PDB file of C-alpha atoms in Angstrom:
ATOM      1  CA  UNK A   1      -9.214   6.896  -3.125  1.00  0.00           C
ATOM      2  CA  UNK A   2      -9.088   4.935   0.559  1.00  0.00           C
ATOM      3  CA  UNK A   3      -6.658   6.267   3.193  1.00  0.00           C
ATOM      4  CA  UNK A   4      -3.234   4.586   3.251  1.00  0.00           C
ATOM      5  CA  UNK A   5      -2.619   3.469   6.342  1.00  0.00           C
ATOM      6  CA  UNK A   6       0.659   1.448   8.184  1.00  0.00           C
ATOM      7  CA  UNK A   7       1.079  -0.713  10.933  1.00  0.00           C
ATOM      8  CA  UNK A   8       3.829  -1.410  13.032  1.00  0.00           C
ATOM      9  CA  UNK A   9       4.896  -2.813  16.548  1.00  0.00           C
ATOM     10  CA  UNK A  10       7.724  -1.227  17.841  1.00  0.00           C
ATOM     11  CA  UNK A  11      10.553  -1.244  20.792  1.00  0.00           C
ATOM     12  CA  UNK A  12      10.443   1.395  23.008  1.00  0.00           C
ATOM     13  CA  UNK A  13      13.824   2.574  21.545  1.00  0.00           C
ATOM     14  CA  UNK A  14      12.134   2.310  17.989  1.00  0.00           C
ATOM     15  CA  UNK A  15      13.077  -0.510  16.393  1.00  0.00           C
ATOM     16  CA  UNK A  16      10.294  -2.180  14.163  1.00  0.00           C
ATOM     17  CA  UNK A  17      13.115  -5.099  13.472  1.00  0.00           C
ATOM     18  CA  UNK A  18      15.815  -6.686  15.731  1.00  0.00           C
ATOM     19  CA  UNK A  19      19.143  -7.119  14.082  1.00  0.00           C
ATOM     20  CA  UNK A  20      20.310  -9.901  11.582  1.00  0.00           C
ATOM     21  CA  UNK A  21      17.240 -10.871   9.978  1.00  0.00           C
ATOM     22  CA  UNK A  22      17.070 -14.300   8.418  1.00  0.00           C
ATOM     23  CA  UNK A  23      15.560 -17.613   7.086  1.00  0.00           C
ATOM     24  CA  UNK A  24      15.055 -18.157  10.977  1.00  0.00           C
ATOM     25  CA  UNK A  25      14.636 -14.823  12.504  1.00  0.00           C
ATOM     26  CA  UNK A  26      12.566 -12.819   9.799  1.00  0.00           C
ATOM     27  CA  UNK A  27      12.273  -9.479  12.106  1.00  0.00           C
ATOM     28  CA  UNK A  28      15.724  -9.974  13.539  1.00  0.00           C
ATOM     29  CA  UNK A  29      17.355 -11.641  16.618  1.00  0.00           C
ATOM     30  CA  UNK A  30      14.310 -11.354  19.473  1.00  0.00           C
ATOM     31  CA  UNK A  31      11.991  -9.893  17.024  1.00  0.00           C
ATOM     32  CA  UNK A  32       9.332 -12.444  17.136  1.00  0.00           C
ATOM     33  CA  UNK A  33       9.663 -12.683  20.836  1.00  0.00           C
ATOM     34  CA  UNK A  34      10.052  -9.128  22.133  1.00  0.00           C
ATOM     35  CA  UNK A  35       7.644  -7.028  19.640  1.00  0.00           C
ATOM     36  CA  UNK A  36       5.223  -9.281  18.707  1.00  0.00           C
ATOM     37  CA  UNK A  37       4.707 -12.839  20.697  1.00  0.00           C
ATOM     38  CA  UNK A  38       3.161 -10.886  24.211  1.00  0.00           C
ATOM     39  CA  UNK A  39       0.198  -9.314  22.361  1.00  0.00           C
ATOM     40  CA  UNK A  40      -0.137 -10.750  19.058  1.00  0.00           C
ATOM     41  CA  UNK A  41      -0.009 -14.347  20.196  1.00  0.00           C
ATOM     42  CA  UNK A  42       0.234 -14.733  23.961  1.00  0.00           C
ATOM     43  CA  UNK A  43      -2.748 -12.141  24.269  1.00  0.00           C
ATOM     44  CA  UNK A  44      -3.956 -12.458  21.128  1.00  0.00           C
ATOM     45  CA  UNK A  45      -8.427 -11.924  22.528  1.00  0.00           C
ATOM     46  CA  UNK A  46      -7.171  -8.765  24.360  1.00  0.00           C
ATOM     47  CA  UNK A  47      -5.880  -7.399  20.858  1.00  0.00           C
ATOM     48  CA  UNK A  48      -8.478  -8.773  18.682  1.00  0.00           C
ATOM     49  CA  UNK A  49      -9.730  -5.591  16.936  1.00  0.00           C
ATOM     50  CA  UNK A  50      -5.914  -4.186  16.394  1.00  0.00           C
ATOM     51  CA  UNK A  51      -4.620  -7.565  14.659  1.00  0.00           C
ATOM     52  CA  UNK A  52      -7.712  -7.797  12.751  1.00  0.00           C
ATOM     53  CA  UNK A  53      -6.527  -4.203  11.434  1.00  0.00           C
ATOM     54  CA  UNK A  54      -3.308  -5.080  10.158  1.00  0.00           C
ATOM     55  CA  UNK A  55      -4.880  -7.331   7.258  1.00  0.00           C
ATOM     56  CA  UNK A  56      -8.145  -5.402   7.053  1.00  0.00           C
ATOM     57  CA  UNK A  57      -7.302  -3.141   3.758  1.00  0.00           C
ATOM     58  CA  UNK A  58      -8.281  -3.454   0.064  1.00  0.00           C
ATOM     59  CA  UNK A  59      -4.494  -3.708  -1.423  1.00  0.00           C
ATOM     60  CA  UNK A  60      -0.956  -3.890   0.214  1.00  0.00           C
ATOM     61  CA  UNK A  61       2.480  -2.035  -0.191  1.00  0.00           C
ATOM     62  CA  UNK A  62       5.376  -4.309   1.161  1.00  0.00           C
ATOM     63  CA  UNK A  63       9.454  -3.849   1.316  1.00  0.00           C
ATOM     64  CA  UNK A  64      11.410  -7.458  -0.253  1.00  0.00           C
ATOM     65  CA  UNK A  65      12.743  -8.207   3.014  1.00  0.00           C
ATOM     66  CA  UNK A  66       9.505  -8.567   4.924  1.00  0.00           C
ATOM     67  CA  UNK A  67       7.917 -10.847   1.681  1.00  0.00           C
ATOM     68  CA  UNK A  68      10.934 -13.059   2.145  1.00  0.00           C
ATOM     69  CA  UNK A  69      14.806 -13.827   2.996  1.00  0.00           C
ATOM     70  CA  UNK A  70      15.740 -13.864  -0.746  1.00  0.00           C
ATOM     71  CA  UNK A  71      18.986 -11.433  -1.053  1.00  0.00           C
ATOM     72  CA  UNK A  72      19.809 -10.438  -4.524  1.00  0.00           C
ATOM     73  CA  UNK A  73      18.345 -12.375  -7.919  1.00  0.00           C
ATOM     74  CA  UNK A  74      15.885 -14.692  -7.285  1.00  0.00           C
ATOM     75  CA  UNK A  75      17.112 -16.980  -8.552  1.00  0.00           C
ATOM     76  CA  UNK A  76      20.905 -16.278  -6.963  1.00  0.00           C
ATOM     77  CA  UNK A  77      19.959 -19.237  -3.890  1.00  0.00           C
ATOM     78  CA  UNK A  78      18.590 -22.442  -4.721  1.00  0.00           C
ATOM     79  CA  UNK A  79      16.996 -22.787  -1.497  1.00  0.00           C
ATOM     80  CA  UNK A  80      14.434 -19.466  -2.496  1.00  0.00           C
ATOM     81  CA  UNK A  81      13.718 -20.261  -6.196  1.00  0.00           C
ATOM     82  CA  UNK A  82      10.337 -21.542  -5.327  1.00  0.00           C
ATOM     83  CA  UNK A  83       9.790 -18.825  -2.329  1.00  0.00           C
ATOM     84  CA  UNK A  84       5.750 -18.433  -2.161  1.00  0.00           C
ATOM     85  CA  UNK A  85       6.179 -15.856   1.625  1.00  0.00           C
ATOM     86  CA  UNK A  86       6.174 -16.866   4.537  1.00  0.00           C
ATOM     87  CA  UNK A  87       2.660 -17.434   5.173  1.00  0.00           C
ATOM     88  CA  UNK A  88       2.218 -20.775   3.746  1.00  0.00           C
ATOM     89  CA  UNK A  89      -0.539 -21.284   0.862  1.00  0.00           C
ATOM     90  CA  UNK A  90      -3.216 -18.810   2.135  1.00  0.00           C
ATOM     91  CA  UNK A  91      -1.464 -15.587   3.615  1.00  0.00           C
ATOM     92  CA  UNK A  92      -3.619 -13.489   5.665  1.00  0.00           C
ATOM     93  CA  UNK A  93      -4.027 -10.618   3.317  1.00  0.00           C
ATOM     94  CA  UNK A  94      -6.885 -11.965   1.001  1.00  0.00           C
ATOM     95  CA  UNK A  95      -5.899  -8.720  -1.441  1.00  0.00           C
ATOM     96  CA  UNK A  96      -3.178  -7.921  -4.158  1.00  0.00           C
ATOM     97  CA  UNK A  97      -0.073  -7.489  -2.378  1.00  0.00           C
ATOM     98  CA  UNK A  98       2.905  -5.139  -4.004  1.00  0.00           C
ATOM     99  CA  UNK A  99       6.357  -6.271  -3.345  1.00  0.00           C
ATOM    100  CA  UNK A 100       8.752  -3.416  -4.043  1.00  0.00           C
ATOM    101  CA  UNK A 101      12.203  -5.321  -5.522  1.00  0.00           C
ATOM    102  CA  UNK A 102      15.199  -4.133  -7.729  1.00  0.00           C
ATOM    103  CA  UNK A 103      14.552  -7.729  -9.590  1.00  0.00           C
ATOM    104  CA  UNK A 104      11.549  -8.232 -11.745  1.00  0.00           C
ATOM    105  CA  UNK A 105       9.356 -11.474 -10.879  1.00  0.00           C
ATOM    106  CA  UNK A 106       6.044 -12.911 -12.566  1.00  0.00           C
ATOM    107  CA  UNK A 107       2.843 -12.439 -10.000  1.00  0.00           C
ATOM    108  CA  UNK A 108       2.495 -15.352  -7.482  1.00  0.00           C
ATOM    109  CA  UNK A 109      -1.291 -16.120  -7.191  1.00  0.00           C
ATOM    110  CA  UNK A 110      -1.992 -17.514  -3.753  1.00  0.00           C
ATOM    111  CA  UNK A 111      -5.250 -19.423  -1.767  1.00  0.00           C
ATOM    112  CA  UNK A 112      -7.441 -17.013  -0.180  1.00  0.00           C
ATOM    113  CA  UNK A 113      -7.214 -13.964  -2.604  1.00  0.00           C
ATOM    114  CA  UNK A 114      -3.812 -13.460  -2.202  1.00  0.00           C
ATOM    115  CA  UNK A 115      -1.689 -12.293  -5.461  1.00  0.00           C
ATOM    116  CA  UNK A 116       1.961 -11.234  -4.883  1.00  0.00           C
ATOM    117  CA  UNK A 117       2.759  -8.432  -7.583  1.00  0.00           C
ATOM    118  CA  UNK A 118       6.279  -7.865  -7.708  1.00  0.00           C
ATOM    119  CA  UNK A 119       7.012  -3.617  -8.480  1.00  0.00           C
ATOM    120  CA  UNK A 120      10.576  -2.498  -9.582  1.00  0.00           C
ATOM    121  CA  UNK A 121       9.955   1.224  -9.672  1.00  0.00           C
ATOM    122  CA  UNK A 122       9.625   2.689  -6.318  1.00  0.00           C
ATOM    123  CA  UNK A 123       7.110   2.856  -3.489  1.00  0.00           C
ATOM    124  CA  UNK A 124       4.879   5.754  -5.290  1.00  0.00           C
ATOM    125  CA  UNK A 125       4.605   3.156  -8.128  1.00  0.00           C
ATOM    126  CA  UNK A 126       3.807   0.445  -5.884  1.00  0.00           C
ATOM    127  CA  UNK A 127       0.975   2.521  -3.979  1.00  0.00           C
ATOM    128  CA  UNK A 128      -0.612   4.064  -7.348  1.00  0.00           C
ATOM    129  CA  UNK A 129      -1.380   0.745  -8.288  1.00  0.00           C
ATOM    130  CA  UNK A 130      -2.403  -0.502  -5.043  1.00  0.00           C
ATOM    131  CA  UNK A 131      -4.447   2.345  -4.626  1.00  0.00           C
ATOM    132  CA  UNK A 132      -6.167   1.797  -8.016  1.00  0.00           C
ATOM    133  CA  UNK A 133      -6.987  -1.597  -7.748  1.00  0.00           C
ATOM    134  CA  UNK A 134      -8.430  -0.879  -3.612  1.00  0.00           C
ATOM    135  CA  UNK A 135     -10.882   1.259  -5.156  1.00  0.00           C
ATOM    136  CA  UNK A 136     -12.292   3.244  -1.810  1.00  0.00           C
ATOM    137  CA  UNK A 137     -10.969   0.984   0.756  1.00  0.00           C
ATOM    138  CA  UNK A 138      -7.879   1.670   2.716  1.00  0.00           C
ATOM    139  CA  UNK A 139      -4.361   0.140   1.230  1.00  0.00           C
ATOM    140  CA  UNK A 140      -1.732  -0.640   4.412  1.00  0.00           C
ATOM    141  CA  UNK A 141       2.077  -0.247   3.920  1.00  0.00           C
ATOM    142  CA  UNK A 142       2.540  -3.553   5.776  1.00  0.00           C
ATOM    143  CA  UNK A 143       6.851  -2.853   6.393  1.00  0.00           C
ATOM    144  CA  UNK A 144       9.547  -3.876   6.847  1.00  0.00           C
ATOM    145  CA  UNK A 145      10.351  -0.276   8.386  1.00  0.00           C
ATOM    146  CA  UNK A 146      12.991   0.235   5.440  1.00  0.00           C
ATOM    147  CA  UNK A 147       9.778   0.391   2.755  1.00  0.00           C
ATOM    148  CA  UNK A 148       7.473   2.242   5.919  1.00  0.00           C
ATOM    149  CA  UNK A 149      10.558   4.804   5.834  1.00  0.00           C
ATOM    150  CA  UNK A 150      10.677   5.595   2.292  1.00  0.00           C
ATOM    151  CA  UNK A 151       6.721   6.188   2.241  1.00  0.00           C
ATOM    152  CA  UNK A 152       6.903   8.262   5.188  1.00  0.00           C
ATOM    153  CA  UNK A 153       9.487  10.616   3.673  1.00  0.00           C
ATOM    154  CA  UNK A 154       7.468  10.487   0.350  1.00  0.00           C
ATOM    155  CA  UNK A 155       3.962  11.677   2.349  1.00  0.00           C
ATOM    156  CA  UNK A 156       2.268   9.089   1.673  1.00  0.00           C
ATOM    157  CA  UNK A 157       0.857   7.456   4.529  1.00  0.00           C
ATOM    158  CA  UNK A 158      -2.101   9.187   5.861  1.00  0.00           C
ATOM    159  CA  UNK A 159      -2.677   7.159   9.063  1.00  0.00           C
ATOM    160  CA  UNK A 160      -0.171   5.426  11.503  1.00  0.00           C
ATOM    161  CA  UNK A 161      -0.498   3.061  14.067  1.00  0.00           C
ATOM    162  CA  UNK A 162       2.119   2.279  16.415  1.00  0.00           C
ATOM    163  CA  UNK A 163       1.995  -0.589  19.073  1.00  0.00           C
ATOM    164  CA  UNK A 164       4.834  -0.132  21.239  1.00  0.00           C
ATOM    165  CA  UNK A 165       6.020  -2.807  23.589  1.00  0.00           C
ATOM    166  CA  UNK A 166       7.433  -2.233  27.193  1.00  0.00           C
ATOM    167  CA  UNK A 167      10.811  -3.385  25.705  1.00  0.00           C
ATOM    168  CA  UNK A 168      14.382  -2.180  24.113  1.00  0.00           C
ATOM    169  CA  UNK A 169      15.969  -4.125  21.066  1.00  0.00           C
ATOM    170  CA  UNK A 170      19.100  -1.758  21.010  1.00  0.00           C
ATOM    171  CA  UNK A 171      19.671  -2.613  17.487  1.00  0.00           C
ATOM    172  CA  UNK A 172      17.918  -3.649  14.292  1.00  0.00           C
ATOM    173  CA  UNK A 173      16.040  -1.363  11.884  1.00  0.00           C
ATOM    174  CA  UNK A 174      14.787   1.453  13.172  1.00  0.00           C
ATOM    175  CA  UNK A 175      11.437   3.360  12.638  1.00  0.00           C
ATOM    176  CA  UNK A 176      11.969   7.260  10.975  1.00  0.00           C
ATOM    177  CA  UNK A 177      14.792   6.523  10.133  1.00  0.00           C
ATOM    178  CA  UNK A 178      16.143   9.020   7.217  1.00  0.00           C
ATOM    179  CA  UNK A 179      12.795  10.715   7.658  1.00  0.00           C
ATOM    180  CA  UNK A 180      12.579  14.387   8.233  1.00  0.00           C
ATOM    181  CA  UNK A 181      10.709  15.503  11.115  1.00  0.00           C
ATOM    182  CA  UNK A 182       7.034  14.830  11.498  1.00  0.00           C
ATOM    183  CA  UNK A 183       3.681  16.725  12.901  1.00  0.00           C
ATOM    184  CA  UNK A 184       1.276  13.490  14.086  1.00  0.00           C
ATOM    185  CA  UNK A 185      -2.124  14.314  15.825  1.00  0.00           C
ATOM    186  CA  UNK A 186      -3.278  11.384  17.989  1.00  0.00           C
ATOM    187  CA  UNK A 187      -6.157  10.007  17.100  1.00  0.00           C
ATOM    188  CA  UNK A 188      -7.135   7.102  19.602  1.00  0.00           C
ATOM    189  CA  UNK A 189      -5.146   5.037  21.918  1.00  0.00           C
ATOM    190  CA  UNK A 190      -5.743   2.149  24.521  1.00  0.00           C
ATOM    191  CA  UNK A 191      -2.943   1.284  27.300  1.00  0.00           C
ATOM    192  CA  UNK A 192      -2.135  -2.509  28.237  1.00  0.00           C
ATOM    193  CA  UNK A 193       0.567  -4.139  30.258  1.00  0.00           C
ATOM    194  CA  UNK A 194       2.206  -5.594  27.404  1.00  0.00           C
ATOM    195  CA  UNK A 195       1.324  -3.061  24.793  1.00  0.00           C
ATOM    196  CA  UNK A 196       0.312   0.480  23.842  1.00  0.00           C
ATOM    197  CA  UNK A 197      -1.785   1.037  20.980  1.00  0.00           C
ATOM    198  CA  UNK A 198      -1.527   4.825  19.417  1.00  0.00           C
ATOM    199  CA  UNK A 199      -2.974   5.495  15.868  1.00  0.00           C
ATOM    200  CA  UNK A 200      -1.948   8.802  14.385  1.00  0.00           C
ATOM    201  CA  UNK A 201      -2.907  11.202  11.465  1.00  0.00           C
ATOM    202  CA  UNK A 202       0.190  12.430   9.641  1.00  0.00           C
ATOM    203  CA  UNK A 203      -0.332  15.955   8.761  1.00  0.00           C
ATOM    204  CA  UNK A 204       1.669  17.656   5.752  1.00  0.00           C
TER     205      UNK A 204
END
């Protein structure tokens, strides 16, 4: 089995989300701007090898909110009956992609390799079969930090990356959140003005 790895930019007071996420702010008020436009899109050929790892695995784990906006049954909002992601027809993952949800939905086949598999039963369920279909490659928790959270506390992340931005959101969803205390040994890092990259191993 591959390592399972995560992801995440993050304020310098922890937040991996600003607050009131929506159809128009997906991470929250200032998300967008503050954690991710200065490296990921302003910078973008500084950060090249750290983006590329975010969608470099052989299966994904993913929390509702961060596939979409849809609150409830899907089928509760007209506007989100048809929701596909918010990546348009080819989303960057190339790789099955588990969706952890309270509400049962068919599997969403996308361009690119994409397929959206929808999991009721928890994050362990979601990252056994991730896992199985990855074969040796890595699977990445992808967020939002609610579904990073729950993994965390279940030890099942082996490797985590933070890239932490020289800013505060104040608010929002916070990283470690409802997770009990942590030993991480620091495995590489790399310092920029707008960013610092850390990647950790999680012991148990």
């Amino acid at each position: 089995m591959g390592t399972v790895t995560c992801g995440m930019a993050v304020s310098l007071d922890g937040y991996a989300a600003g607050p009131d996420q929506s159809l128009e702010s997906p991470i929250g008020v200032d998300g967008v701007e503050k954690l991710m436009k200065p490296w990921m899109f302003d910078e973008a050929g500084q950060h090249d090898a750290e983006i590329a790892s975010l969608t470099d695995a052989g299966a994904y784990v993913m929390g509702r909110n961060m596939y979409g906006p849809v609150r409830g049954g899907w089928e509760d909002d007209d506007r989100f009956r048809d929701w596909r992601g918010w990546w348009g027809d080819e989303p960057p993952y190339h790789a099955p992609v588990f969706v952890l949800t309270h509400h049962p939905h068919d599997s969403i086949e996308m361009e690119g390799g994409t397929t959206f598999h929808f999991v009721t039963d928890g994050v362990e369920a979601a990252l056994a079969r991730a896992q199985e279909v990855a074969g040796e490659r890595p699977v990445e928790v992808s967020g939002g930090a609610s579904t990073v959270n729950q993994a965390l506390a279940a030890g099942l992340i082996d490797e985590l990356a933070l890239h932490v931005v020289p800013r505060t959101l104040g608010a929002g969803e916070r990283l470690f959140e409802g997770v009990e205390p942590l030993e991480l040994q620091l495995l590489d890092s790399r310092v920029t003005p707008s960013v610092t990259h850390l990647r950790y191993r999680v012991l148990r």
